[in-house]
CSV table of C-alpha atoms and ligand atoms in Angstrom, one decimal:
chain,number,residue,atom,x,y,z
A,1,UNK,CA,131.9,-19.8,197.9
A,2,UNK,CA,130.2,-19.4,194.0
A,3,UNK,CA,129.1,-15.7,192.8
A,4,UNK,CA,128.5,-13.5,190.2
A,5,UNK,CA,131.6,-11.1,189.8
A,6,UNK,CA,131.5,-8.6,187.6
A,7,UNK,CA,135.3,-7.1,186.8
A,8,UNK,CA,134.6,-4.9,183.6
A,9,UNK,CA,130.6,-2.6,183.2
A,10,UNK,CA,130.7,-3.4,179.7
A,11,UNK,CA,130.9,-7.5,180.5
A,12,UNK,CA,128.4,-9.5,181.9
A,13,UNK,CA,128.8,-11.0,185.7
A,14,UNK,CA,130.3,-14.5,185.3
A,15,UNK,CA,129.5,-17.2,187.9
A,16,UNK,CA,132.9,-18.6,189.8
A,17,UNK,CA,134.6,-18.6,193.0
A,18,UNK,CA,134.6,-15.5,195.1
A,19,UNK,CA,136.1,-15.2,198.7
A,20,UNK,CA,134.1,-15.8,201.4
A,21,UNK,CA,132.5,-12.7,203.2
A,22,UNK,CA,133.6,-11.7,206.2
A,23,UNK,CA,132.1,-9.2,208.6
A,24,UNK,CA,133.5,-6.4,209.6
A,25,UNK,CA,131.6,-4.1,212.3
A,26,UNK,CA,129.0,-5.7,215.1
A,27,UNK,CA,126.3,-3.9,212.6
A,28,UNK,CA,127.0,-6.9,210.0
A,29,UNK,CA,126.2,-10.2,209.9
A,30,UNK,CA,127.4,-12.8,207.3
A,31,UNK,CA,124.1,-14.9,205.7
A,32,UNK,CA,122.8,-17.0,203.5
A,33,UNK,CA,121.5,-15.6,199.6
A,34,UNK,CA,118.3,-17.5,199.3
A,35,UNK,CA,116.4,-15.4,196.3
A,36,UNK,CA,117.8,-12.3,195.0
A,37,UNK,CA,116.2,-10.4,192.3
A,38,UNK,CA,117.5,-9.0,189.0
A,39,UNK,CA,115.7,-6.0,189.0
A,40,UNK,CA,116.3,-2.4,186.8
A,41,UNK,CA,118.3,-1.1,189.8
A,42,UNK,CA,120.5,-4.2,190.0
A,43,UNK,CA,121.5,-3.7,186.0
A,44,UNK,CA,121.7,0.1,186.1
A,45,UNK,CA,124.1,-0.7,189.1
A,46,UNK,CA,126.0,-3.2,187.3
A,47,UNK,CA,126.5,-1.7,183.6
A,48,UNK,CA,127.7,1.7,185.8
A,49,UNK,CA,124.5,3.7,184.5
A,50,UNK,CA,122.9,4.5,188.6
A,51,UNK,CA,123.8,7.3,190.1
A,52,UNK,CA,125.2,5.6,192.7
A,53,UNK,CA,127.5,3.5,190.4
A,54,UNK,CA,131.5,3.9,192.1
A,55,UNK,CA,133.3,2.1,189.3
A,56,UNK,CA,135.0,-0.4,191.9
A,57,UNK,CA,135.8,-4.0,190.9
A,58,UNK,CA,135.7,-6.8,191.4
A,59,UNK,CA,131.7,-6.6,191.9
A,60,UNK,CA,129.3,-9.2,193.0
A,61,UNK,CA,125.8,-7.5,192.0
A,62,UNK,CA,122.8,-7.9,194.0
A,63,UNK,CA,120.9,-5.0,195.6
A,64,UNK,CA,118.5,-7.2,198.0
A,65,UNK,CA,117.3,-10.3,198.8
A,66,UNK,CA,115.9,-13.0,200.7
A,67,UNK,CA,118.2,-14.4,203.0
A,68,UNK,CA,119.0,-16.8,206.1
A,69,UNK,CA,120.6,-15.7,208.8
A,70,UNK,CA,123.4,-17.2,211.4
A,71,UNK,CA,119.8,-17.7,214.2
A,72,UNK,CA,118.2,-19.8,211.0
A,73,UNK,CA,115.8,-16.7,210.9
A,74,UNK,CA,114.7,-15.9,207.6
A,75,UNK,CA,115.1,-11.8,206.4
A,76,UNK,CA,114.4,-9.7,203.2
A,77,UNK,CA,117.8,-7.3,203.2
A,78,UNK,CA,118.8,-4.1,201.2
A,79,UNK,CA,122.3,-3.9,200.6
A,80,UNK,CA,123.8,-0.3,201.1
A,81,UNK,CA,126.2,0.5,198.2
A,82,UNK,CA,128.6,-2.3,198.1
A,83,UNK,CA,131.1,-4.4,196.4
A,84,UNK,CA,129.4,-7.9,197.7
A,85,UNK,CA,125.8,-8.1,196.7
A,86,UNK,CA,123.1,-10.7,197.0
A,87,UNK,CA,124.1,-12.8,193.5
A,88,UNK,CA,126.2,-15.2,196.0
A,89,UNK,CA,126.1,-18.0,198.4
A,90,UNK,CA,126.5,-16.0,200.9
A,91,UNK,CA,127.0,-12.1,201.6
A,92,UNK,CA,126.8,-9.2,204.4
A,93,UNK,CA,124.1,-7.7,205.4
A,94,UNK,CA,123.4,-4.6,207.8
A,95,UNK,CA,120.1,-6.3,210.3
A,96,UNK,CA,118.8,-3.0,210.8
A,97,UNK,CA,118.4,-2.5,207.1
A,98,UNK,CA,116.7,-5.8,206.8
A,99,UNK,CA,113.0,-7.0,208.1
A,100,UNK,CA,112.0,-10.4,209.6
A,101,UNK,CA,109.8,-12.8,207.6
A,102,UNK,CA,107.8,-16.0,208.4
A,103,UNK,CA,109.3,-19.0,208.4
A,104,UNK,CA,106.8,-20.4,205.2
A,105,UNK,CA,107.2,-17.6,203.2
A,106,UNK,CA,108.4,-18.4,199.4
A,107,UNK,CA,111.6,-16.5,199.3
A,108,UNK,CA,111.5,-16.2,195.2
A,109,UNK,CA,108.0,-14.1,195.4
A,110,UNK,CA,109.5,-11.9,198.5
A,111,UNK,CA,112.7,-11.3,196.2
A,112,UNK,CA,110.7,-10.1,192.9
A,113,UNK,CA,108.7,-8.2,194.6
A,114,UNK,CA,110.0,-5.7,197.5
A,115,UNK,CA,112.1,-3.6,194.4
A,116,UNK,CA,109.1,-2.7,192.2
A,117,UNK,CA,106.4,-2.9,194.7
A,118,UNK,CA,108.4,-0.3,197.1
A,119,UNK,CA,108.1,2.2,194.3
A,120,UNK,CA,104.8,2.8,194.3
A,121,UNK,CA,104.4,2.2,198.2
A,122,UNK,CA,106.8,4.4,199.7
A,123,UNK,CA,106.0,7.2,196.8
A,124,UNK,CA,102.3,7.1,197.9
A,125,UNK,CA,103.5,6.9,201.8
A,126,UNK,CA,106.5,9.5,201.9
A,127,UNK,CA,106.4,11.7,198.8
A,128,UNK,CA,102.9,12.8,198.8
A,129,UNK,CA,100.2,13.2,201.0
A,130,UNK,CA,97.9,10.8,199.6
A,131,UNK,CA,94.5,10.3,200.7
A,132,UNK,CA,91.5,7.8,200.4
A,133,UNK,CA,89.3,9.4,197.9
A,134,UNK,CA,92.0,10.4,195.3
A,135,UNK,CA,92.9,9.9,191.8
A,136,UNK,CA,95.6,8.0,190.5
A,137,UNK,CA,97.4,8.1,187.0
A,138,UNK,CA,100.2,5.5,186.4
A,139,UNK,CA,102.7,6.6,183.4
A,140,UNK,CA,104.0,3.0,182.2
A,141,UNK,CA,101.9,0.8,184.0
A,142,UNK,CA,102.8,-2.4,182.5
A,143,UNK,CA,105.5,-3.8,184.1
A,144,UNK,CA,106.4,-4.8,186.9
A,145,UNK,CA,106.2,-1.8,188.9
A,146,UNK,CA,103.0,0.1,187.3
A,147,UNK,CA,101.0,-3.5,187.4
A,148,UNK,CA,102.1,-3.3,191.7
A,149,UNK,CA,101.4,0.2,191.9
A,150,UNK,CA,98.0,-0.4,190.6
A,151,UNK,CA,97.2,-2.6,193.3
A,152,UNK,CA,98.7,-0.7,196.0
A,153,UNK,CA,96.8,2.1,194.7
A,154,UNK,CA,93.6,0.4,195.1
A,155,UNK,CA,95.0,-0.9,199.0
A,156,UNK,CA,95.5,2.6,199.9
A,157,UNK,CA,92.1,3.9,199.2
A,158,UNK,CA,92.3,5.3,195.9
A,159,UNK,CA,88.8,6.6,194.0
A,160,UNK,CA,89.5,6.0,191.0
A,161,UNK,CA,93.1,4.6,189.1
A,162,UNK,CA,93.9,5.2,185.4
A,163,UNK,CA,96.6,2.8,184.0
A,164,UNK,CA,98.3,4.4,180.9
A,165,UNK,CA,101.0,2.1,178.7
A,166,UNK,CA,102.2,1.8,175.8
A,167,UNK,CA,101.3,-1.6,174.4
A,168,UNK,CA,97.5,-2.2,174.1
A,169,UNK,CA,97.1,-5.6,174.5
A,170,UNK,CA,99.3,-5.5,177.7
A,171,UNK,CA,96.8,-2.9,179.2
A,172,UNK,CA,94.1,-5.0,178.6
A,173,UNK,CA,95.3,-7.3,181.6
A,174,UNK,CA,95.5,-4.3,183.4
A,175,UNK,CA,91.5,-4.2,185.0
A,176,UNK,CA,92.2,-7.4,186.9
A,177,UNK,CA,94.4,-5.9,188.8
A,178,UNK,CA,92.8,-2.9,189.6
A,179,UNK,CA,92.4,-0.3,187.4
A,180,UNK,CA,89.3,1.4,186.5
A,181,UNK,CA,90.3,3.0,183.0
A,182,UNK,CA,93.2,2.0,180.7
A,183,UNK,CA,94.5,4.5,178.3
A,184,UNK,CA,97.5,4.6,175.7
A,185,UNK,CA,100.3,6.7,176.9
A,186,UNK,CA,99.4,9.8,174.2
A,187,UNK,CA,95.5,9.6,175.9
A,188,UNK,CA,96.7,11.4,178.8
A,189,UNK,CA,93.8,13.9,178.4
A,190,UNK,CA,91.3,11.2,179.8
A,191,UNK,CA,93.1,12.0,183.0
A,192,UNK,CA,93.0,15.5,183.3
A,193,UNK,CA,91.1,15.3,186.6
A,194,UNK,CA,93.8,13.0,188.5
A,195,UNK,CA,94.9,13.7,191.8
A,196,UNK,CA,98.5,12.1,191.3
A,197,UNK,CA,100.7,10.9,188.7
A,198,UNK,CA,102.9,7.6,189.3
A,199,UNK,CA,105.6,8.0,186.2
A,200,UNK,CA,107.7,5.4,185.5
A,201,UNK,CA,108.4,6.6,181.6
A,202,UNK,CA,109.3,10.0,181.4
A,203,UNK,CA,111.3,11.1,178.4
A,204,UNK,CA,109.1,12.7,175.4
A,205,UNK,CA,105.8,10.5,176.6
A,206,UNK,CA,106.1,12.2,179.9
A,207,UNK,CA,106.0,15.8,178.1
A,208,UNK,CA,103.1,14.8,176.0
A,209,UNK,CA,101.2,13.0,178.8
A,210,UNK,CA,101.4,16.1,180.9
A,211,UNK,CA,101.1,19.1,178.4
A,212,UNK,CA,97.9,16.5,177.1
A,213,UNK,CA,97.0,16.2,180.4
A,214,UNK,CA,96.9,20.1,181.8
A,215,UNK,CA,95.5,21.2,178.9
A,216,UNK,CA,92.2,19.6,179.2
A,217,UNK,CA,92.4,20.0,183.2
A,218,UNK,CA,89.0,21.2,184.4
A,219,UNK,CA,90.6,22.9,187.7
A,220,UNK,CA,94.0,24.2,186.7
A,221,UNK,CA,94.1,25.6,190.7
A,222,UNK,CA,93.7,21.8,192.1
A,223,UNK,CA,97.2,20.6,193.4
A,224,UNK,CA,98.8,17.7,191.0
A,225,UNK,CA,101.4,15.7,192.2
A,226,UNK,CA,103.8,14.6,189.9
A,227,UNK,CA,105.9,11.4,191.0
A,228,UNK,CA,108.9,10.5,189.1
A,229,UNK,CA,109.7,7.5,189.8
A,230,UNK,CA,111.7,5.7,186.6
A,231,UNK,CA,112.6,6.5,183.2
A,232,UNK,CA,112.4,3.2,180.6
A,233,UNK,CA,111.3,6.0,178.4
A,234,UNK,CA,114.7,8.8,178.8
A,235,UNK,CA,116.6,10.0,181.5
A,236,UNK,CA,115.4,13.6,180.8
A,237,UNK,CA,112.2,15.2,179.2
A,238,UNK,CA,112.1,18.4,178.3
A,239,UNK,CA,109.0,20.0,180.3
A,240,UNK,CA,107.3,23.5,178.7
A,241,UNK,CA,108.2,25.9,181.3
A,242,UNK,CA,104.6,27.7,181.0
A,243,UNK,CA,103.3,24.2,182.0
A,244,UNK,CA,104.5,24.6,185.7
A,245,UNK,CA,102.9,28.2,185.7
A,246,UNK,CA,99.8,27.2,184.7
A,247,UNK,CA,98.7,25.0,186.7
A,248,UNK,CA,99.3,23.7,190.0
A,249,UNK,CA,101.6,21.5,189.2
A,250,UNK,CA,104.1,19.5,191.4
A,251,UNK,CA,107.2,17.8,190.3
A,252,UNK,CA,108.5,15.6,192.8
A,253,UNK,CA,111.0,12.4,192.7
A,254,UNK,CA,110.7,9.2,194.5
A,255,UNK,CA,113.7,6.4,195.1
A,256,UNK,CA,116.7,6.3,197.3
A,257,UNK,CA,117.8,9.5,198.3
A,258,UNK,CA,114.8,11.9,198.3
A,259,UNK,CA,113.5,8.7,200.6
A,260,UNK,CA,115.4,8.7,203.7
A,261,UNK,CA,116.7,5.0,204.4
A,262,UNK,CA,115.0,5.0,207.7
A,263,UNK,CA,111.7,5.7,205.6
A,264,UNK,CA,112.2,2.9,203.0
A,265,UNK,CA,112.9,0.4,206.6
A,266,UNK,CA,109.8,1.5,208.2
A,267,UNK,CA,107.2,1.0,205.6
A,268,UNK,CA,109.5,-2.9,204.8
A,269,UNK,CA,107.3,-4.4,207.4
A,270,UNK,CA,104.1,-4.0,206.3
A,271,UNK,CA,105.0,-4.4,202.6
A,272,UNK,CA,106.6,-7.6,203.2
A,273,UNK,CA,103.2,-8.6,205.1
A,274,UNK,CA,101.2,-7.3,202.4
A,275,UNK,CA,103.5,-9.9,199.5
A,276,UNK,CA,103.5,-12.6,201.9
A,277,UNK,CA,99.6,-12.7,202.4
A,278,UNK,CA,99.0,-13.1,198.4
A,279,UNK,CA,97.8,-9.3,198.1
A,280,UNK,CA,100.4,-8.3,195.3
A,281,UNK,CA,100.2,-10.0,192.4
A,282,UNK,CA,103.7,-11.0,191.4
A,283,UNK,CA,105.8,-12.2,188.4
A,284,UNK,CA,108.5,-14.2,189.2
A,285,UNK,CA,111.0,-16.7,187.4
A,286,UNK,CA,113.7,-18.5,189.6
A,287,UNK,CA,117.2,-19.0,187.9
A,288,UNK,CA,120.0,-20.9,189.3
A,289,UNK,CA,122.9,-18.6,189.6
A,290,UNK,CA,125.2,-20.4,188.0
A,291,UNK,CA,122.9,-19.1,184.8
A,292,UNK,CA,123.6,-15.7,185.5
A,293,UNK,CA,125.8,-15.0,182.0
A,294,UNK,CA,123.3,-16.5,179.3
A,295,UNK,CA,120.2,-14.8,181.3
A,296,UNK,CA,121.6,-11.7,182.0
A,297,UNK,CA,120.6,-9.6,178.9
A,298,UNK,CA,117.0,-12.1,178.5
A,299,UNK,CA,113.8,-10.0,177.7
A,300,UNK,CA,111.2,-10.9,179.9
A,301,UNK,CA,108.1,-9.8,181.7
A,302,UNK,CA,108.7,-11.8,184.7
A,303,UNK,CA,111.0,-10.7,187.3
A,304,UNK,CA,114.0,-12.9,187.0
A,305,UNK,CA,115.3,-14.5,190.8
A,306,UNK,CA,118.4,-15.6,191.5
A,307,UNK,CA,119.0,-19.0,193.3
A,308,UNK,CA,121.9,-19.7,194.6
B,401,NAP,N1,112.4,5.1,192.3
B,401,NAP,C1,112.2,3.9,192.7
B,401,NAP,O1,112.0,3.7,193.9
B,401,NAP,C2,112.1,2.7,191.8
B,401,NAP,C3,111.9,1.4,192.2
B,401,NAP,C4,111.8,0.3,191.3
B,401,NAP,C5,111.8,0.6,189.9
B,401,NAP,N2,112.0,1.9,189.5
B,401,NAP,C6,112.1,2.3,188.1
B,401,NAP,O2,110.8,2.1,187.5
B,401,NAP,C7,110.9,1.8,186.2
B,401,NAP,C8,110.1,0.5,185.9
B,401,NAP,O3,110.7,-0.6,186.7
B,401,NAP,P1,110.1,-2.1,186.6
B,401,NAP,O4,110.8,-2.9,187.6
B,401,NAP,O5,108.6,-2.0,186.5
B,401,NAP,O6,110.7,-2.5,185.1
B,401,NAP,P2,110.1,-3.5,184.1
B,401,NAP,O7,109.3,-4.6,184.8
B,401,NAP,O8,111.2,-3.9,183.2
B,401,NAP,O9,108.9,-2.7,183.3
B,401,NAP,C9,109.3,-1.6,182.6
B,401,NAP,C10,108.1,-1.4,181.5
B,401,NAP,O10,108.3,-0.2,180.9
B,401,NAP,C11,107.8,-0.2,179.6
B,401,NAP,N3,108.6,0.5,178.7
B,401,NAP,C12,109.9,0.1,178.3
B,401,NAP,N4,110.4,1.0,177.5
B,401,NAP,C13,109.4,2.0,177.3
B,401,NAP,C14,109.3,3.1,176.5
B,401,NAP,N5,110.3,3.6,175.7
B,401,NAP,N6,108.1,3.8,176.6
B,401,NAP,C15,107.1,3.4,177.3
B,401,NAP,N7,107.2,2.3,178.1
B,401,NAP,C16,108.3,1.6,178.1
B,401,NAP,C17,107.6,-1.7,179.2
B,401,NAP,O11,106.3,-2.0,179.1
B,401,NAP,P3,105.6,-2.5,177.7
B,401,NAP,O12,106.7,-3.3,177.0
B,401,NAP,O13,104.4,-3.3,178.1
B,401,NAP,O14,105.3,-1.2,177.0
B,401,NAP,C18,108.1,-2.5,180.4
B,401,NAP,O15,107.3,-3.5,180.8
B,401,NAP,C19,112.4,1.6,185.9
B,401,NAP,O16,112.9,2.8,185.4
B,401,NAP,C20,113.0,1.4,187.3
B,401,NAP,O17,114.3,1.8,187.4
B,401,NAP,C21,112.1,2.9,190.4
């Protein structure tokens, strides 16, 4: 079969023949790539910068996907951490870590958007005890995730949803999907009253957004939870200790790991539901596979999908 192999982090995957997959435990079942997603993850995985990066080559990336499998049933799968991923004709995948979908869904949507839309949904579901009524602040809500976790936001009830970005004219699309108030990422201050904060900068615009922030917080007694959930902005940020002391502030991480598998699988259902009806605006750009070298450093807003 043709994949993407990857046999050095500092090369880009090339696009050749790779043995067929095999499965090895009744918990596996071999199936067909249909869409798979290039998403942060994926490359973080692949240049050996994720935590869960092992250093073992020869690796086919690919951290989901949509797939077919051996009944003709189509699936969105997660791949556990693993040497065969989704950029292939054909890999393993674990059914119980994998959620049935319609027959006439549009397998390139599904695959751009379960990554960044999961974020936001499972952080707002399993981290935090959100509530209708409460108020939202997303840290770098421009891409792909912050523009889903706006509208999930909104699905779940939120009051009242303050996008903060970087790039003004970016955050002007921002309202159609959802958010009440758009703010630069140094205007944290216009959100002093939020409920809960979805971060997906962190770095030095985290420590400015949230020193801005509790500073002009009305009630410094009020809980604030504090979601980290990426970092395009630094891996670490160097938070004022007296911050944490003076307010009630909560710092809490979201992603695989402090999720518990079984969490991330039980909320797939409804998420997938949620895509499939239309609900979450996505950005998606199919790419034949065989593509994979020239496209695999491309800057673009659109989630890149892998066709196989
Ligand atoms: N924990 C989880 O469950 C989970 C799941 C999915 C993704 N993530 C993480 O969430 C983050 C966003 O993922 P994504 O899929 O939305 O990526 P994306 O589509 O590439 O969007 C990232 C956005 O970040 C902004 N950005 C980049 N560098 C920045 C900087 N230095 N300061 C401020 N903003 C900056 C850019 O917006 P502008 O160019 O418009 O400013 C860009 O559109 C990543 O760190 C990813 O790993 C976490």
């Amino acid at each position: 079969m043709h994949a993407a192999v990857i046999t050095a982090y500092d090369t880009p995957p090339a696009y050749g023949d790779h043995p067929e997959p095999v499965a090895g435990s009744d918990n596996e079942m071999v199936v067909e790539v249909l869409a798979a997603g290039l998403h942060r993850l994926t490359r973080s995985k692949a240049n050996g910068t994720h935590y869960s990066s092992t250093g073992t080559f020869p690796l086919v990336p690919g951290a989901d996907g949509v797939v077919r499998d051996p009944a003709g049933k189509l699936r969105y799968a997660a791949l556990d951490d693993t040497t065969l991923g989704t950029f292939a004709d054909r890999t393993v995948i674990d059914p119980r870590r994998s959620v049935l979908l319609p027959d006439d869904i549009d397998p390139v949507q599904i695959a751009a958007a379960m990554n960044p839309a999961m974020s936001s949904w499972v952080a707002l579901r399993r981290r935090v005890e959100f509530r209708e009524g409460q108020r939202v602040l997303i840290l770098g809500a421009t891409g792909n995730a912050g523009r889903m976790a706006i509208q999930i936001a909104r699905r779940f009830g939120a009051a009242q949803i303050i996008a903060a970005g970087r790039d003004t004219p970016r955050l002007a699309d921002l309202a159609a999907l959802g958010a009440d108030e758009t703010i630069t990422l140094d205007q944290a201050d216009r959100a002093a009253d939020v409920d809960v904060v979805l971060d997906y900068v962190w770095g030095e615009p985290t420590v400015r957004a949230m020193t801005a922030l509790l500073t002009a917080r009305a009630d410094r007694a009020a809980p604030l939870n504090w979601v980290q959930i990426g970092s395009v902005a630094g891996a670490t940020a160097p938070i004022p200790s007296a911050l944490l002391r003076a307010a009630r502030l909560q710092i809490i991480g979201s992603g695989i790991g402090s999720v518990p598998a079984r969490d991330f699988l039980a909320e797939l259902p409804e998420l997938a539901a949620a895509v499939t009806q239309g609900a979450i605006t996505v950005r998606a750009r199919a790419v034949p596979l065989a593509d994979i070298t020239q496209t695999w450093t491309a800057e673009t807003d659109d989630r890149i999908v892998f066709v196989p």
